Short mmCIF file of C-alpha atoms and ligand atoms in Angstrom, two decimals:
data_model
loop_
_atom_site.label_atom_id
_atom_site.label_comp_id
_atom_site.label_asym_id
_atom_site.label_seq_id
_atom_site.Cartn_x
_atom_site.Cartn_y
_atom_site.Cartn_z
CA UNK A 1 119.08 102.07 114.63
CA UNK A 2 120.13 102.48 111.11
CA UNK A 3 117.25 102.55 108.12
CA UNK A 4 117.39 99.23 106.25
CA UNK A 5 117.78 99.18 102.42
CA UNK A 6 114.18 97.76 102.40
CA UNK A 7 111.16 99.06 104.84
CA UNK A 8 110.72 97.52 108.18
CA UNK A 9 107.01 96.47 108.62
CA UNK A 10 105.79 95.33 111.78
CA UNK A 11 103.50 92.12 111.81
CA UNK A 12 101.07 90.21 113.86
CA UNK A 13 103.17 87.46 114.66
CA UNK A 14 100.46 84.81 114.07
CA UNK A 15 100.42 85.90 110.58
CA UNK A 16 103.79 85.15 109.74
CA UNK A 17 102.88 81.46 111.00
CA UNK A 18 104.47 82.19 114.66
CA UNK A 19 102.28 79.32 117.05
CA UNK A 20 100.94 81.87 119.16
CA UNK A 21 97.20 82.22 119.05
CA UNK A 22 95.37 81.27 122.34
CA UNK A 23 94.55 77.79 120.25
CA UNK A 24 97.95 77.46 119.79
CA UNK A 25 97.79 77.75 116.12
CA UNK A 26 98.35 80.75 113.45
CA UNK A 27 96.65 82.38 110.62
CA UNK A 28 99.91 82.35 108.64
CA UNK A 29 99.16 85.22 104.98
CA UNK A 30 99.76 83.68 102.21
CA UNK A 31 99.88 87.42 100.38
CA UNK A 32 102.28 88.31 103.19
CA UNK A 33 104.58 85.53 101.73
CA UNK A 34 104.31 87.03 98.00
CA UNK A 35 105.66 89.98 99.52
CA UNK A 36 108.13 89.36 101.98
CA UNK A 37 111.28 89.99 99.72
CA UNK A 38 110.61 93.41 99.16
CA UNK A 39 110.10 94.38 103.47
CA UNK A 40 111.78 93.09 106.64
CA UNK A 41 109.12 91.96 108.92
CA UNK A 42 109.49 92.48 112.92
CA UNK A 43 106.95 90.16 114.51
CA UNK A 44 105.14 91.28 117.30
CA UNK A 45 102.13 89.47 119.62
CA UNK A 46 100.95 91.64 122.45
CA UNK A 47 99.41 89.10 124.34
CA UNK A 48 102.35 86.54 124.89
CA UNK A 49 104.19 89.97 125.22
CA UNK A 50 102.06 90.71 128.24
CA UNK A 51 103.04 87.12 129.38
CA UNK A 52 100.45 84.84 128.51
CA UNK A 53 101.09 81.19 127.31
CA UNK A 54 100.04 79.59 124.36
CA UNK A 55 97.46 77.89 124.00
CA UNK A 56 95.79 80.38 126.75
CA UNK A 57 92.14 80.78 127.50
CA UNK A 58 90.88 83.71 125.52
CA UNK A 59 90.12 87.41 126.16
CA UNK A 60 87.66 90.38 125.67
CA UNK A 61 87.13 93.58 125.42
CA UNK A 62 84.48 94.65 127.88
CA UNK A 63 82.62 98.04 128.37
CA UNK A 64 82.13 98.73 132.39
CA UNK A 65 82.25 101.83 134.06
CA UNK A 66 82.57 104.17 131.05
CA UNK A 67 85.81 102.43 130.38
CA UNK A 68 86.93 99.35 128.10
CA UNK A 69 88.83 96.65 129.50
CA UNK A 70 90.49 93.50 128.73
CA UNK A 71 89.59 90.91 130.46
CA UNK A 72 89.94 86.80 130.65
CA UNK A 73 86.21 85.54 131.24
CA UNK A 74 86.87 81.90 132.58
CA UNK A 75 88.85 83.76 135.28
CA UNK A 76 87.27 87.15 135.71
CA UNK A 77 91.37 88.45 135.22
CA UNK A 78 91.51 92.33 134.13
CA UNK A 79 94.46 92.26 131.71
CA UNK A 80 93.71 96.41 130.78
CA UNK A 81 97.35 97.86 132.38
CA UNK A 82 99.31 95.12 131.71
CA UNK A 83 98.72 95.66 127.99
CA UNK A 84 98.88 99.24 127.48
CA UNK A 85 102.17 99.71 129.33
CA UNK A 86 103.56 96.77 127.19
CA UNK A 87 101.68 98.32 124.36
CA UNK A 88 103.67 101.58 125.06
CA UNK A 89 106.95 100.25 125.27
CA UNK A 90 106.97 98.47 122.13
CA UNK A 91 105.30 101.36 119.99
CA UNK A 92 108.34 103.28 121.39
CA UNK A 93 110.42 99.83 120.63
CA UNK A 94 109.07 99.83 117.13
CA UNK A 95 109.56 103.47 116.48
CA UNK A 96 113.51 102.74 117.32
CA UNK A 97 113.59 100.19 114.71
CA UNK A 98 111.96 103.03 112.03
CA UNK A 99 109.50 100.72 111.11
CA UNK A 100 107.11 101.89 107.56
CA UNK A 101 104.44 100.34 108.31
CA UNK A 102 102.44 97.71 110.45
CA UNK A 103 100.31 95.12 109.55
CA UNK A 104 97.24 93.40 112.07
CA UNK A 105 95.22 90.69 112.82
CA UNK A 106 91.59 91.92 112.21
CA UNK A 107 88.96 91.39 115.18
CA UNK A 108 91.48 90.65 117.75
CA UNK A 109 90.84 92.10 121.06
CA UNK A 110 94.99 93.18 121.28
CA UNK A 111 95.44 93.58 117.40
CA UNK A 112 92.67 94.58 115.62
CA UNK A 113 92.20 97.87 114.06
CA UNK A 114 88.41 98.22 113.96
CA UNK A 115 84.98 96.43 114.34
CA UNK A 116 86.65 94.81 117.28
CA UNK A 117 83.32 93.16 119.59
CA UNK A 118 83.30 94.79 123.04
CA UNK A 119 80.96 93.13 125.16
CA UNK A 120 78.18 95.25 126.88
CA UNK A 121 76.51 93.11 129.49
CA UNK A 122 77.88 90.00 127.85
CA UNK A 123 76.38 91.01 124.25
CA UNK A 124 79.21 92.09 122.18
CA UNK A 125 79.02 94.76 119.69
CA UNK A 126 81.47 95.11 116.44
CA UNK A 127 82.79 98.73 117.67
CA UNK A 128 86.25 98.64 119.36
CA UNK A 129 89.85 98.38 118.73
CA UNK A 130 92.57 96.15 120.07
CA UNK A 131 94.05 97.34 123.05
CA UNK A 132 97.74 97.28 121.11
CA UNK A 133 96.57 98.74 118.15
CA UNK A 134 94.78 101.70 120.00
CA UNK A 135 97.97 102.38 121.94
CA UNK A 136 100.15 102.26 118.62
CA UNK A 137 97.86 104.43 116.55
CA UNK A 138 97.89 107.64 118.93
CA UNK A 139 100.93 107.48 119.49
CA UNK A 140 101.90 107.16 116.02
CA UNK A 141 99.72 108.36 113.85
CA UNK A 142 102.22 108.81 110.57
CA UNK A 143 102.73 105.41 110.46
CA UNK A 144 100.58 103.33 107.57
CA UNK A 145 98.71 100.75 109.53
CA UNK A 146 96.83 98.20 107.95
CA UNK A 147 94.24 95.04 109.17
CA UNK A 148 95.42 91.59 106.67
CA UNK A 149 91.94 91.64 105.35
CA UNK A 150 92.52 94.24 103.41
CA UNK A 151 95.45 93.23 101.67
CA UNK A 152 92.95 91.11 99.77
CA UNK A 153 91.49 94.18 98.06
CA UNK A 154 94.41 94.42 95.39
CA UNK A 155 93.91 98.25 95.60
CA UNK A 156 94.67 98.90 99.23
CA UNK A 157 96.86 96.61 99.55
CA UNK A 158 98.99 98.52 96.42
CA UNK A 159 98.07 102.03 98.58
CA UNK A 160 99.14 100.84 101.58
CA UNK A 161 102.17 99.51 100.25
CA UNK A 162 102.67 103.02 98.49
CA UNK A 163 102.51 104.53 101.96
CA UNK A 164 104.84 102.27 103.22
CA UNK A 165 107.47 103.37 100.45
CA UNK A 166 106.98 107.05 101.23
CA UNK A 167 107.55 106.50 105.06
CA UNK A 168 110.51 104.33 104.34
CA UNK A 169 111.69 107.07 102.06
CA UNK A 170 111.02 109.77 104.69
CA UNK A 171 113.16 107.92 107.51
CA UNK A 172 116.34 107.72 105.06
CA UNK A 173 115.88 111.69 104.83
CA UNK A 174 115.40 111.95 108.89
CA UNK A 175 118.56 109.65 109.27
CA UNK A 176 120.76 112.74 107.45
CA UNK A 177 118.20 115.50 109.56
CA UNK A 178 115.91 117.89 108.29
CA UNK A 179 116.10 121.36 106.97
CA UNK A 180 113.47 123.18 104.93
CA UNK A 181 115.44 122.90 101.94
CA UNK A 182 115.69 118.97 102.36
CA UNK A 183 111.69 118.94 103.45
CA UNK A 184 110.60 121.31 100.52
CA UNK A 185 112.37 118.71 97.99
CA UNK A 186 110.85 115.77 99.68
CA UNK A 187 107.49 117.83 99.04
CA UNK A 188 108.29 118.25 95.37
CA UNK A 189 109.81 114.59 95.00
CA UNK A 190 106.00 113.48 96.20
CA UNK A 191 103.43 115.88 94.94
CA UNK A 192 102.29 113.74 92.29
CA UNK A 193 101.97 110.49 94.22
CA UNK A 194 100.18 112.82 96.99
CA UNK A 195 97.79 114.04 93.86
CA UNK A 196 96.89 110.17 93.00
CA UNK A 197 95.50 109.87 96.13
CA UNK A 198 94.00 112.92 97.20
CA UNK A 199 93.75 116.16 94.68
CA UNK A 200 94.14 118.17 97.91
CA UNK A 201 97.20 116.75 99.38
CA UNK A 202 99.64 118.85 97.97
CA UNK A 203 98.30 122.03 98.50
CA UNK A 204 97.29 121.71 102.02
CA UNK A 205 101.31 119.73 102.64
CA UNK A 206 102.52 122.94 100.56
CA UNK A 207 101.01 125.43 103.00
CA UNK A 208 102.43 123.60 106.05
CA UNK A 209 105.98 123.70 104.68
CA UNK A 210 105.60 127.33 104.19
CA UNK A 211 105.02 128.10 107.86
CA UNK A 212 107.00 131.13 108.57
CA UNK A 213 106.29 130.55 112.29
CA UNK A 214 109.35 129.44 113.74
CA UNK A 215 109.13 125.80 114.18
CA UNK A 216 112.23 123.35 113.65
CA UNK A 217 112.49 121.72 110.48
CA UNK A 218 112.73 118.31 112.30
CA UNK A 219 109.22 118.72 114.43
CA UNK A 220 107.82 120.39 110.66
CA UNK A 221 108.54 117.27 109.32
CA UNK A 222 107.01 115.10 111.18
CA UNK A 223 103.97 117.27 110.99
CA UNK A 224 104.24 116.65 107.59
CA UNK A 225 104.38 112.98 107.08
CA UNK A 226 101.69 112.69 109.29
CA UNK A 227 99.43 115.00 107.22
CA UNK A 228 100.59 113.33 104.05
CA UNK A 229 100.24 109.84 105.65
CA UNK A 230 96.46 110.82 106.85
CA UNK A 231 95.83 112.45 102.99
CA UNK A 232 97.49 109.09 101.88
CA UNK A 233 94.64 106.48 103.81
CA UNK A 234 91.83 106.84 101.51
CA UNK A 235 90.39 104.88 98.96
CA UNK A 236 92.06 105.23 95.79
CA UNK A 237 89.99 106.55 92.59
CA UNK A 238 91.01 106.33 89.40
CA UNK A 239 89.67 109.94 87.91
CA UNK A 240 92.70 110.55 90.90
CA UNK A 241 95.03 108.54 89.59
CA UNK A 242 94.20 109.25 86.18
CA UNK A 243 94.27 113.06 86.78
CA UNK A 244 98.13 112.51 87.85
CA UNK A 245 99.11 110.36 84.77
CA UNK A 246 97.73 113.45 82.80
CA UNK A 247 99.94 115.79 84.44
CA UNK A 248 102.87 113.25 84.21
CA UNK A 249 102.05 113.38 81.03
CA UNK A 250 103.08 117.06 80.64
CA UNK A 251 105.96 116.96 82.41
CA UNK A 252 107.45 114.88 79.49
CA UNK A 253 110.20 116.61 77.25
CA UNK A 254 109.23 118.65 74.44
CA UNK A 255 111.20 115.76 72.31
CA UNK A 256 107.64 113.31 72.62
CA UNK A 257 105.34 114.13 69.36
CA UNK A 258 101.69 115.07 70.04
CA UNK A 259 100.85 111.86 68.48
CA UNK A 260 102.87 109.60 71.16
CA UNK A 261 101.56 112.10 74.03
CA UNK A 262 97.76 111.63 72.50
CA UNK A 263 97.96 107.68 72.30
CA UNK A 264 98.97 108.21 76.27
CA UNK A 265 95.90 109.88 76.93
CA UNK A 266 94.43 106.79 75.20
CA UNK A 267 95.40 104.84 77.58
CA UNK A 268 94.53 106.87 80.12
CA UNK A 269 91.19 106.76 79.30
CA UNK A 270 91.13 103.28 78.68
CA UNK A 271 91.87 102.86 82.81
CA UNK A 272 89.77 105.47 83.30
CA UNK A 273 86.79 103.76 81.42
CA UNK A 274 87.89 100.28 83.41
CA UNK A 275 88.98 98.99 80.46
CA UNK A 276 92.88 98.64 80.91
CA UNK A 277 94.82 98.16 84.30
CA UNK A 278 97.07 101.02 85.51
CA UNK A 279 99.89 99.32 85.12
CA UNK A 280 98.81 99.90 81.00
CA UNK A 281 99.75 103.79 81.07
CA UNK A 282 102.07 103.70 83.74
CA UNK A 283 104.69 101.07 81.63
CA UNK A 284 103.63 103.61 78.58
CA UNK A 285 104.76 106.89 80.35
CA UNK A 286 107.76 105.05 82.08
CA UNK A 287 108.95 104.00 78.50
CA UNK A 288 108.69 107.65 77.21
CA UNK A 289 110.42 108.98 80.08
CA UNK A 290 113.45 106.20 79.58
CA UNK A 291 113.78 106.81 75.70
CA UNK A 292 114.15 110.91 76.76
CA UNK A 293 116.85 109.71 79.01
CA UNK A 294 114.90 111.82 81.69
CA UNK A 295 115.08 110.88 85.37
CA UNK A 296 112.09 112.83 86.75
CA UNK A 297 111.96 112.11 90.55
CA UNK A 298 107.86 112.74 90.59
CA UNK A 299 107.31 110.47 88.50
CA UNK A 300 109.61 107.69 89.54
CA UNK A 301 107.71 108.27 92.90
CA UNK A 302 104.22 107.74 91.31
CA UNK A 303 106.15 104.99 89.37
CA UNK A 304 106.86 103.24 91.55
CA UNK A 305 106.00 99.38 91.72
CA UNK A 306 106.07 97.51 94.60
CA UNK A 307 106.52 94.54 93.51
CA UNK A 308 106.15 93.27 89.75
CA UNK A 309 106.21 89.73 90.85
CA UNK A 310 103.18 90.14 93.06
CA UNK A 311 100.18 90.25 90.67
CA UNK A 312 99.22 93.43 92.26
CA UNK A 313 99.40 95.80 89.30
CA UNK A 314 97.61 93.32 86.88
CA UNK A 315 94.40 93.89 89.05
CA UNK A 316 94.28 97.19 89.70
S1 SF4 B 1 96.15 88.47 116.97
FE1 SF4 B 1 97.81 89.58 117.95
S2 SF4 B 1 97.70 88.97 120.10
FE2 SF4 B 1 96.48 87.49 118.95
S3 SF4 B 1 97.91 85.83 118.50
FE3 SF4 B 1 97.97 87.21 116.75
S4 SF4 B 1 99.67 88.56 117.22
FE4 SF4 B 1 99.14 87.56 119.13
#
């Protein structure tokens, strides 16, 4: 399967509007819809997957025996193999299609990520995760996954959508196969995005790529994206982002006048301080870089906006 212009992201189908909750109704995102231009979404819904209809009585997680299982109450059915071998086939399904991302339905016993209720003697407690989720997530632990909730929270939703750029970007670079030369300037392309989100990131990512040990570029790189991906899912600070606006800052040409670089810093401070949104220095740096007639690739990946039209960057 070819990489698509824009990332695949896999969805729970019920939030795309798809009829297929056990009511028989959806929970259709209406942020899902301000973004849909800019990914391809691949529906999935593990439990009709598994064969159940719609509407269909509903099911559980349940703790017995040191295990967790899913199970339909009314009937006492144990639904626990049937959904990880299905679960296991499509993660393998969905890794064909070189999906960026995938997004879930919180507290579902199939979908959700976390603070799923798993009954313990009939009294549930908010500590599990969906059955499909679980099974997706260990097997594929580079790729950005995400509960809709938090796609409310302007600033993960902008992070997780910044994850879901870099994986897209590292799948067109997998398509042509890795070497170390191709990984280390993938490395360099992303050190400053890495640096907005974790300070750490691209040191630790730059020791890994220097492993003199042998390994094939193609298994090194997947070691790295899931590093990079793990650095990546964190909550973004701004001293973190405003730490790699400063360094943008002095990658641009010798051209820019102290003055222009110090009303910059201005700005910077101003987000720093709460007081202006990123988007405020970013637009000012981008502008300085475009007048030099410099394409810096660092900075265009920091730079990089999902989507304009979204709202996102005026509330961050
Ligand atoms: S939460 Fe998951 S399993 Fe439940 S209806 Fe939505 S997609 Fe299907």
């Amino acid at each position: 399967m070819a990489v698509t212009e824009i990332p695949r992201v896999a969805v729970s189908a019920c939030l795309l509007g798809e009829q297929v909750r056990y009511n028989g109704g959806h929970c259709n995102h209406r942020l899902l819809q301000s973004v849909s231009k800019n990914i391809e979404t691949i529906p999935i819904c593990p439990e009709v997957g598994i064969g159940l209809d719609t509407p269909r009585p509903t099911i559980r997680l349940v703790h017995d025996d040191d295990k967790i299982h899913l199970i339909e109450p009314k009937s006492g059915t144990d639904y626990t193999d049937d959904m990880i071998i299905w679960s296991e086939l499509q993660s393998e399904f969905l890794i064909k299609q070189k999906i960026s991302g995938i997004i879930l339905k919180k507290d579902s016993p199939s979908c959700g990520l976390e603070r799923v209720k798993v009954y313990h003697n009939g009294n549930p407690r908010k500590e599990g995760q969906g059955l499909f989720a679980m099974v997706f997530t260990s097997m594929n632990p580079q790729i950005p996954a995400i509960e809709e909730g938090r796609l409310n929270d302007a600033v993960q939703m902008e992070n997780f959508f910044a994850r879901v750029g870099m994986m897209h970007r590292w799948w067109e670079r997998d398509q042509q196969g890795w070497t170390m030369a191709s990984l280390q300037q993938f490395h360099s392309e992303h050190k400053l995005l890495l640096q907005s989100r974790s300070p750490n990131a691209p040191a630790a990512l730059g020791r890994l790529i220097s492993d003199l040990s042998g390994k094939h570029p193609q298994q090194l790189a997947l070691e790295y994206i899931t590093l990079a991906q793990s650095h990546m899912n964190t909550i973004v600070q701004r001293k973190h982002i405003a730490g790699a606006l400063r360094r943008a800052v002095g990658r641009l040409p010798k051209t820019i006048s102290g003055r222009s670089r110090q009303r910059v810093h201005t700005w910077i401070d101003g987000y720093l301080a709460g007081n202006a949104p990123r988007m405020a220095p970013l637009a000012v740096i981008e502008q300085m870089f475009e007048i030099a007639e410099i394409e810096h690739l660092p900075w265009k990946r920091l730079f990089q906006p999902f989507d304009m039209n979204s709202g996102v960057f005026a509330k961050i």
